Tab-separated table of C-alpha atoms and ligand atoms in Angstrom:
chain	number	residue	atom	x	y	z
P	1089	MET	CA	41.703	2.810	-16.330
P	1090	MET	CA	40.034	3.166	-12.976
P	1091	GLN	CA	40.055	0.057	-10.783
P	1092	LYS	CA	36.533	-1.293	-10.350
P	1093	SER	CA	35.470	-1.659	-6.719
P	1094	THR	CA	35.051	-5.249	-5.566
P	1095	GLU	CA	33.043	-4.514	-2.458
P	1096	ILE	CA	30.707	-1.715	-1.428
P	1097	LYS	CA	29.333	-0.892	1.977
P	1098	ILE	CA	26.168	1.169	2.310
P	1099	ARG	CA	23.823	2.186	5.067
P	1100	LYS	CA	21.152	-0.507	5.354
P	1101	PRO	CA	18.401	0.082	2.767
P	1102	ASP	CA	14.623	0.114	3.217
P	1103	ASP	CA	11.977	-1.071	0.767
P	1104	TRP	CA	9.335	1.633	0.386
P	1105	HIS	CA	6.793	-0.615	-1.400
P	1106	LEU	CA	6.209	-4.355	-1.055
P	1107	HIS	CA	3.507	-7.018	-0.831
P	1108	LEU	CA	3.560	-9.813	1.752
P	1109	ARG	CA	0.016	-11.271	1.470
P	1110	ASP	CA	-1.269	-13.071	4.567
P	1111	GLY	CA	-1.572	-16.440	6.346
P	1112	ASP	CA	0.964	-19.118	5.403
P	1113	ALA	CA	2.415	-16.902	2.666
P	1114	LEU	CA	4.005	-14.817	5.436
P	1115	LYS	CA	6.294	-17.739	6.344
P	1116	VAL	CA	7.988	-17.235	2.966
P	1117	THR	CA	7.502	-13.560	2.230
P	1118	VAL	CA	8.489	-12.047	5.578
P	1119	PRO	CA	11.944	-13.682	5.924
P	1120	ASN	CA	12.688	-12.785	2.296
P	1121	ALA	CA	11.559	-9.171	2.844
P	1122	CYS	CA	14.135	-8.879	5.649
P	1123	ARG	CA	16.948	-9.834	3.275
P	1124	GLY	CA	19.097	-6.710	2.901
P	1125	PHE	CA	16.441	-4.314	4.208
P	1126	ASN	CA	15.723	-2.795	7.599
P	1127	ARG	CA	12.164	-1.554	7.032
P	1128	GLY	CA	9.403	-2.170	4.534
P	1129	ILE	CA	6.251	-0.308	3.554
P	1130	ILE	CA	3.596	-3.048	3.543
P	1131	MET	CA	0.941	-2.709	0.872
P	1132	PRO	CA	-2.622	-3.201	2.164
P	1133	ASN	CA	-4.266	-4.924	-0.834
P	1134	LEU	CA	-5.297	-8.058	1.034
P	1135	VAL	CA	-8.701	-9.666	0.506
P	1136	PRO	CA	-10.448	-7.966	2.272
P	1137	PRO	CA	-8.100	-4.949	2.294
P	1138	VAL	CA	-6.526	-3.277	5.330
P	1139	THR	CA	-8.938	-0.341	5.562
P	1140	THR	CA	-8.761	0.487	9.276
P	1141	VAL	CA	-6.161	1.043	11.966
P	1142	ASP	CA	-7.536	-1.950	13.875
P	1143	LEU	CA	-7.092	-4.233	10.845
P	1144	ALA	CA	-3.555	-2.888	10.375
P	1145	HIS	CA	-2.695	-3.696	14.007
P	1146	GLU	CA	-3.916	-7.284	13.519
P	1147	TYR	CA	-2.073	-7.698	10.212
P	1148	ARG	CA	1.093	-6.253	11.730
P	1149	LYS	CA	0.971	-8.842	14.537
P	1150	ARG	CA	0.737	-11.689	12.011
P	1151	ILE	CA	3.705	-10.258	10.091
P	1152	VAL	CA	5.846	-9.760	13.192
P	1153	GLN	CA	5.408	-13.432	14.185
P	1154	ASN	CA	7.318	-14.359	11.035
P	1155	ILE	CA	10.324	-12.038	11.385
P	1156	PRO	CA	13.488	-14.128	11.921
P	1157	GLN	CA	14.892	-13.765	15.435
P	1158	ASP	CA	18.182	-12.237	14.359
P	1159	SER	CA	16.525	-9.569	12.201
P	1160	SER	CA	15.894	-5.933	13.133
P	1161	TRP	CA	13.473	-5.525	10.206
P	1162	GLN	CA	10.247	-3.610	10.859
P	1163	PRO	CA	7.000	-3.506	8.881
P	1164	LEU	CA	5.632	-0.005	8.265
P	1165	MET	CA	1.891	-0.373	7.826
P	1166	VAL	CA	-0.376	1.319	5.273
P	1167	LEU	CA	-4.139	1.872	5.100
P	1168	PHE	CA	-6.110	1.047	1.965
P	1169	LEU	CA	-8.066	4.150	0.928
P	1170	THR	CA	-11.717	3.698	-0.026
P	1171	ASP	CA	-14.521	6.134	-0.859
P	1172	ARG	CA	-15.494	5.853	2.790
P	1173	THR	CA	-12.177	6.495	4.581
P	1174	THR	CA	-12.914	9.217	7.134
P	1175	PRO	CA	-10.739	12.052	8.495
P	1176	GLU	CA	-11.197	10.421	11.935
P	1177	GLU	CA	-9.505	7.247	10.659
P	1178	ILE	CA	-6.599	9.380	9.405
P	1179	TYR	CA	-6.162	11.041	12.820
P	1180	LYS	CA	-6.319	7.593	14.435
P	1181	ALA	CA	-3.728	6.291	11.966
P	1182	HIS	CA	-1.441	9.213	12.702
P	1183	GLU	CA	-1.696	8.591	16.448
P	1184	SER	CA	-1.213	4.820	16.088
P	1185	LYS	CA	2.519	5.224	15.296
P	1186	ILE	CA	2.325	2.024	13.211
P	1187	ILE	CA	0.803	3.557	10.050
P	1188	PHE	CA	3.110	5.386	7.646
P	1189	GLY	CA	0.905	5.956	4.652
P	1190	VAL	CA	-2.473	5.617	2.996
P	1191	LYS	CA	-2.612	3.926	-0.404
P	1192	LEU	CA	-4.800	5.168	-3.207
P	1193	TYR	CA	-5.704	2.467	-5.697
P	1194	PRO	CA	-8.121	3.634	-8.376
P	1195	ALA	CA	-10.797	0.893	-8.178
P	1196	GLY	CA	-9.808	-2.045	-10.374
P	1197	ALA	CA	-6.363	-0.687	-11.302
P	1198	THR	CA	-4.482	-3.809	-10.222
P	1199	THR	CA	-4.419	-6.993	-8.095
P	1200	ASN	CA	-7.018	-6.919	-5.263
P	1201	SER	CA	-8.001	-3.295	-5.812
P	1202	ASP	CA	-11.713	-3.679	-6.649
P	1203	THR	CA	-12.764	-1.817	-3.507
P	1204	GLY	CA	-10.380	1.068	-4.227
P	1205	VAL	CA	-11.404	4.648	-4.808
P	1206	THR	CA	-14.113	5.388	-7.383
P	1207	ASN	CA	-14.585	9.097	-6.689
P	1208	LEU	CA	-11.722	11.276	-5.464
P	1209	GLY	CA	-14.092	14.216	-5.125
P	1210	LYS	CA	-15.679	12.585	-2.061
P	1211	LEU	CA	-12.379	12.466	-0.185
P	1212	ASN	CA	-11.524	16.166	0.178
P	1213	LYS	CA	-11.862	16.157	3.965
P	1214	THR	CA	-9.803	12.967	4.212
P	1215	PHE	CA	-6.990	14.429	2.078
P	1216	ALA	CA	-7.161	17.639	4.125
P	1217	ALA	CA	-6.654	15.574	7.293
P	1218	MET	CA	-3.699	13.773	5.726
P	1219	GLN	CA	-2.171	17.067	4.667
P	1220	GLU	CA	-2.675	18.455	8.175
P	1221	VAL	CA	-0.932	15.584	10.008
P	1222	GLY	CA	1.726	14.942	7.332
P	1223	MET	CA	0.470	11.465	6.405
P	1224	VAL	CA	1.939	10.201	3.112
P	1225	LEU	CA	-0.499	9.424	0.284
P	1226	GLN	CA	0.912	6.586	-1.788
P	1227	ILE	CA	-0.600	6.432	-5.238
P	1228	HIS	CA	-1.002	3.703	-7.830
P	1229	GLY	CA	-0.944	6.193	-10.694
P	1230	GLU	CA	-3.027	4.683	-13.463
P	1231	VAL	CA	-6.456	5.562	-14.777
P	1232	THR	CA	-8.806	2.615	-15.180
P	1233	ASP	CA	-10.964	3.927	-18.020
P	1234	LYS	CA	-11.284	1.019	-20.432
P	1235	ASN	CA	-10.964	3.399	-23.373
P	1236	ILE	CA	-7.464	4.423	-22.346
P	1237	ASP	CA	-4.691	2.233	-23.723
P	1238	ILE	CA	-2.867	0.336	-20.990
P	1239	PHE	CA	0.469	1.854	-22.043
P	1240	ASP	CA	-0.936	5.396	-21.614
P	1241	ARG	CA	-2.674	4.927	-18.298
P	1242	GLU	CA	0.071	6.392	-16.134
P	1243	ALA	CA	0.638	9.498	-18.265
P	1244	VAL	CA	-3.122	10.170	-18.439
P	1245	PHE	CA	-3.374	9.756	-14.667
P	1246	ILE	CA	-0.799	12.489	-14.116
P	1247	GLU	CA	-2.663	14.967	-16.302
P	1248	THR	CA	-6.216	14.228	-15.280
P	1249	ILE	CA	-5.984	13.117	-11.638
P	1250	LEU	CA	-2.621	13.865	-10.057
P	1251	LYS	CA	-2.115	17.450	-11.210
P	1252	PRO	CA	-5.558	18.618	-10.010
P	1253	LEU	CA	-5.087	16.727	-6.721
P	1254	VAL	CA	-1.747	18.320	-5.862
P	1255	GLU	CA	-3.028	21.734	-6.909
P	1256	LYS	CA	-5.843	21.355	-4.412
P	1257	PHE	CA	-3.570	19.963	-1.672
P	1258	PRO	CA	-0.181	21.572	-2.336
P	1259	THR	CA	1.502	20.392	0.867
P	1260	LEU	CA	0.068	16.866	0.916
P	1261	LYS	CA	3.021	14.428	0.914
P	1262	VAL	CA	2.555	12.282	-2.175
P	1263	SER	CA	4.534	9.205	-3.195
P	1264	LEU	CA	3.833	8.212	-6.775
P	1265	GLU	CA	4.501	4.487	-6.568
P	1266	HIS	CA	6.479	2.394	-9.053
P	1267	ILE	CA	6.806	5.042	-11.764
P	1268	THR	CA	7.281	3.702	-15.282
P	1269	THR	CA	7.327	6.623	-17.723
P	1270	GLU	CA	9.317	9.625	-18.844
P	1271	GLU	CA	6.219	11.735	-18.086
P	1272	SER	CA	6.328	10.651	-14.441
P	1273	VAL	CA	10.050	11.320	-14.201
P	1274	THR	CA	9.530	14.830	-15.573
P	1275	PHE	CA	6.561	15.548	-13.361
P	1276	VAL	CA	8.247	14.340	-10.157
P	1277	THR	CA	11.714	15.769	-10.736
P	1278	LYS	CA	10.851	19.027	-12.493
P	1279	ASP	CA	7.206	20.074	-12.281
P	1280	SER	CA	6.151	19.240	-8.741
P	1281	ASP	CA	7.448	20.152	-5.293
P	1282	SER	CA	5.366	17.766	-3.212
P	1283	VAL	CA	5.422	14.553	-5.247
P	1284	HIS	CA	8.188	11.997	-4.726
P	1285	ALA	CA	8.402	8.544	-6.313
P	1286	SER	CA	9.561	4.964	-5.872
P	1287	ILE	CA	11.113	2.880	-8.654
P	1288	THR	CA	11.128	-0.933	-8.986
P	1289	PRO	CA	13.994	-3.120	-10.219
P	1290	GLN	CA	11.871	-4.545	-13.050
P	1291	HIS	CA	11.157	-1.124	-14.548
P	1292	LEU	CA	14.883	-0.324	-14.487
P	1293	LEU	CA	16.025	-3.669	-15.880
P	1294	TYR	CA	13.428	-4.372	-18.544
P	1295	ASN	CA	11.190	-2.813	-21.160
P	1296	ARG	CA	8.185	-4.205	-23.000
P	1297	ASN	CA	10.339	-5.885	-25.624
P	1298	ASP	CA	11.851	-8.057	-22.899
P	1299	MET	CA	8.338	-9.155	-22.003
P	1300	LEU	CA	6.866	-9.589	-25.478
P	1301	VAL	CA	9.459	-10.239	-28.189
P	1302	SER	CA	9.875	-13.887	-29.274
P	1303	GLY	CA	7.296	-15.123	-26.795
P	1304	ILE	CA	5.321	-13.800	-23.838
P	1305	ARG	CA	7.138	-13.850	-20.504
P	1306	PRO	CA	4.385	-13.812	-17.903
P	1307	HIS	CA	6.805	-13.406	-15.006
P	1308	LEU	CA	7.637	-9.921	-16.306
P	1309	PHE	CA	3.987	-8.891	-16.325
P	1310	CYS	CA	3.322	-6.328	-13.617
P	1311	LEU	CA	1.268	-3.162	-13.239
P	1312	PRO	CA	1.939	-0.519	-14.278
P	1313	ILE	CA	3.030	-2.559	-17.295
P	1314	LEU	CA	6.619	-2.344	-18.634
P	1315	LYS	CA	6.845	0.470	-21.167
P	1316	ARG	CA	8.962	1.119	-24.270
P	1317	GLU	CA	12.723	1.542	-24.061
P	1318	ARG	CA	12.672	5.364	-24.034
P	1319	HIS	CA	10.817	5.239	-20.709
P	1320	GLN	CA	13.201	2.669	-19.255
P	1321	GLN	CA	16.112	4.978	-20.152
P	1322	ALA	CA	14.420	7.957	-18.484
P	1323	LEU	CA	13.948	5.901	-15.307
P	1324	LEU	CA	17.552	4.693	-15.383
P	1325	GLU	CA	18.946	8.180	-15.780
P	1326	ALA	CA	16.728	9.590	-13.052
P	1327	ALA	CA	17.296	6.801	-10.505
P	1328	THR	CA	21.072	6.874	-10.905
P	1329	SER	CA	21.314	10.685	-10.956
P	1330	GLY	CA	21.204	11.102	-7.182
P	1331	ASN	CA	17.892	12.964	-7.338
P	1332	LYS	CA	16.575	13.100	-3.767
P	1333	LYS	CA	12.935	12.723	-4.784
P	1334	LEU	CA	13.456	9.141	-5.942
P	1335	TYR	CA	13.858	6.059	-3.790
P	1336	LEU	CA	13.790	2.296	-3.787
P	1337	GLY	CA	10.459	0.450	-3.750
P	1338	THR	CA	10.568	-3.068	-5.130
P	1339	ASP	CA	6.825	-3.727	-5.496
P	1340	SER	CA	7.877	-7.326	-4.849
P	1341	ALA	CA	4.572	-9.192	-5.164
P	1342	PRO	CA	4.309	-12.971	-4.807
P	1343	HIS	CA	2.011	-14.965	-7.086
P	1344	ALA	CA	2.066	-18.749	-7.421
P	1345	ARG	CA	3.502	-19.976	-10.713
P	1346	ASP	CA	0.179	-21.280	-12.047
P	1347	GLN	CA	-1.466	-17.919	-11.420
P	1348	LYS	CA	1.159	-16.238	-13.610
P	1349	GLU	CA	1.473	-18.911	-16.306
P	1350	ASN	CA	-2.208	-18.791	-17.023
P	1351	CYS	CA	-4.531	-17.782	-19.867
P	1352	CYS	CA	-5.411	-14.769	-17.698
P	1353	GLY	CA	-2.205	-14.407	-15.717
P	1354	CYS	CA	-1.979	-11.981	-12.844
P	1355	ALA	CA	0.302	-8.973	-12.411
P	1356	GLY	CA	3.322	-8.888	-10.137
P	1357	CYS	CA	7.061	-9.631	-10.018
P	1358	TYR	CA	8.642	-11.236	-6.962
P	1359	SER	CA	12.087	-9.698	-6.500
P	1360	HIS	CA	12.874	-10.283	-2.840
P	1361	LEU	CA	15.360	-13.119	-3.451
P	1362	SER	CA	17.846	-10.659	-4.962
P	1363	ALA	CA	16.365	-7.169	-4.696
P	1364	ILE	CA	19.297	-5.082	-3.514
P	1365	GLU	CA	21.643	-6.905	-5.884
P	1366	LEU	CA	19.359	-6.134	-8.844
P	1367	TYR	CA	19.536	-2.443	-8.040
P	1368	ALA	CA	23.330	-2.675	-7.539
P	1369	GLU	CA	23.598	-4.265	-10.973
P	1370	VAL	CA	21.713	-1.350	-12.534
P	1371	PHE	CA	23.703	1.337	-10.737
P	1372	ASP	CA	26.971	-0.427	-11.611
P	1373	GLN	CA	26.043	-0.541	-15.309
P	1374	PHE	CA	25.489	3.207	-15.094
P	1375	ASN	CA	28.802	3.788	-13.299
P	1376	ALA	CA	26.740	5.181	-10.454
P	1377	LEU	CA	27.428	2.830	-7.545
P	1378	ASP	CA	28.200	5.940	-5.496
P	1379	LYS	CA	24.536	6.965	-5.915
P	1380	LEU	CA	23.093	3.645	-4.706
P	1381	GLU	CA	23.150	4.508	-1.001
P	1382	GLY	CA	21.152	7.708	-1.442
P	1383	PHE	CA	18.503	5.966	-3.532
P	1384	ALA	CA	18.301	2.834	-1.376
P	1385	SER	CA	18.875	4.167	2.131
P	1386	MET	CA	18.463	7.934	2.468
P	1387	HIS	CA	15.955	9.556	0.115
P	1388	GLY	CA	13.115	7.379	1.449
P	1389	PRO	CA	13.667	8.174	5.159
P	1390	ASP	CA	14.129	11.859	4.269
P	1391	PHE	CA	10.740	11.914	2.561
P	1392	TYR	CA	8.913	9.874	5.221
P	1393	GLY	CA	10.535	11.866	8.037
P	1394	LEU	CA	12.185	8.813	9.577
P	1395	PRO	CA	15.753	8.330	10.812
P	1396	TYR	CA	18.389	6.659	8.659
P	1397	ASN	CA	19.185	3.093	9.660
P	1398	ASP	CA	22.310	2.884	11.778
P	1399	SER	CA	23.468	-0.508	10.505
P	1400	PHE	CA	25.228	-1.206	7.190
P	1401	ILE	CA	25.305	-3.899	4.514
P	1402	SER	CA	28.091	-4.980	2.198
P	1403	LEU	CA	27.799	-6.163	-1.372
P	1404	LYS	CA	30.606	-8.109	-2.964
P	1405	ARG	CA	31.424	-8.388	-6.653
P	1406	GLN	CA	30.744	-12.102	-6.978
P	1407	LYS	CA	28.856	-14.090	-9.589
P	1408	TRP	CA	25.810	-16.063	-8.459
P	1409	LYS	CA	22.551	-17.239	-9.923
P	1410	ILE	CA	19.029	-16.270	-8.907
P	1411	PRO	CA	17.147	-19.524	-8.083
P	1412	SER	CA	14.860	-20.912	-10.791
P	1413	SER	CA	11.960	-21.249	-8.334
P	1414	ILE	CA	11.157	-21.434	-4.640
P	1415	LYS	CA	8.491	-23.275	-2.652
P	1416	TYR	CA	5.452	-21.107	-2.013
P	1417	LEU	CA	2.332	-22.315	-0.175
P	1418	ASN	CA	1.767	-25.777	-1.632
P	1419	THR	CA	3.137	-24.848	-5.016
P	1420	GLU	CA	6.046	-22.791	-6.353
P	1421	LEU	CA	6.905	-19.242	-7.278
P	1422	ILE	CA	9.222	-17.997	-10.008
P	1423	PRO	CA	11.366	-15.064	-8.864
P	1424	LEU	CA	12.196	-12.030	-10.979
P	1425	GLY	CA	15.307	-12.841	-13.028
P	1426	ALA	CA	14.994	-16.594	-12.339
P	1427	ASN	CA	18.182	-18.432	-13.373
P	1428	SER	CA	20.009	-15.307	-14.439
P	1429	GLU	CA	23.504	-14.485	-13.291
P	1430	LEU	CA	24.256	-11.481	-11.111
P	1431	ASN	CA	27.609	-9.793	-10.508
P	1432	TRP	CA	26.846	-8.521	-6.995
P	1433	LYS	CA	26.003	-10.505	-3.885
P	1434	LEU	CA	24.829	-9.411	-0.466
P	1435	ILE	CA	27.288	-10.685	2.121
H	2156	LIG	O1	2.156	-5.847	-10.550
H	2156	LIG	C1	1.570	-5.544	-9.528
H	2156	LIG	N1	1.297	-6.455	-8.560
H	2156	LIG	N2	1.188	-4.279	-9.390
H	2156	LIG	C2	0.427	-3.889	-8.372
H	2156	LIG	O2	0.088	-2.740	-8.326
H	2156	LIG	C3	-0.051	-4.870	-7.358
H	2156	LIG	C4	0.813	-6.043	-7.290
H	2156	LIG	C5	0.204	-7.208	-6.531
H	2156	LIG	O3	-0.397	-6.987	-5.475
H	2156	LIG	O4	0.362	-8.345	-6.966
H	2157	LIG	ZN1	2.472	-2.766	-5.369
């Protein structure tokens, strides 16, 4: 029998999708975002959202104030796309050197996305500008039509919105965020040249049974919602296969406990207390620890056209428990996998 490795060293990872919020929340979320990562793509769904380069500069300053002194972590800012985002704003974003993507939220698709895009048809010149300068379009890939079942919203989005979009803009760099279905895996890895994708730890670790059987677990509720097991398996196989179009994006999204444990609880899983270890756990279960570095540290920079990090992290095979809760604002927050035992620990 092959000896199992007890320690692995990989190039320092980046998180290609995360939420920090603003104000006092940054005192908690920024230090945790630096844990194990060297860069993070910062989602712009604040209230009001980060729709301009000037707003992104201001937000970036507030984030940077909360980076621990010994950390080399950098926030990579993103603009929130609206029906009114102009090509001029895209050129300005490109020149700013602080903006690394523009996020398309279909209006109302998820937390703080009410002012998202209602009509893609109006944005042709904006997409053309993005294609021209090589700006990444990050997409929350779900339709919002109330007649479409929530479990089908991603697959319908691919057919009705994404395919026509990438046909019209074949060299636009597209990142389909937090993919959750076999249909997305097939589209990204087989049917499309230009579309890449990020995958969260929750969609690799859980399926809808984990969330709904023998009681509702609100801390597993996120959007896109966890799907059936067949989709989880497709994501697991794809993520651990070494496919260069797939990379790590936690979608770590803090919500206070009472906002989640609520008769109308909000969507989001907070994974930044143990993010890289959760991925290591998954890759280890698939006997694919040798594929972790590509997924976590190389495929993302390759897609975004950024250099690899030149520092490294080590993970040790050591049992530890994810905390049951942490202090957040004047209340508490329940992390993804609260209280569960992990086999890998960041040293
Ligand atoms: O579950 C989610 N939470 N999905 C999203 O798309 C947004 C995020 C949030 O901001 O809380
Ligand atoms: Zn997100």
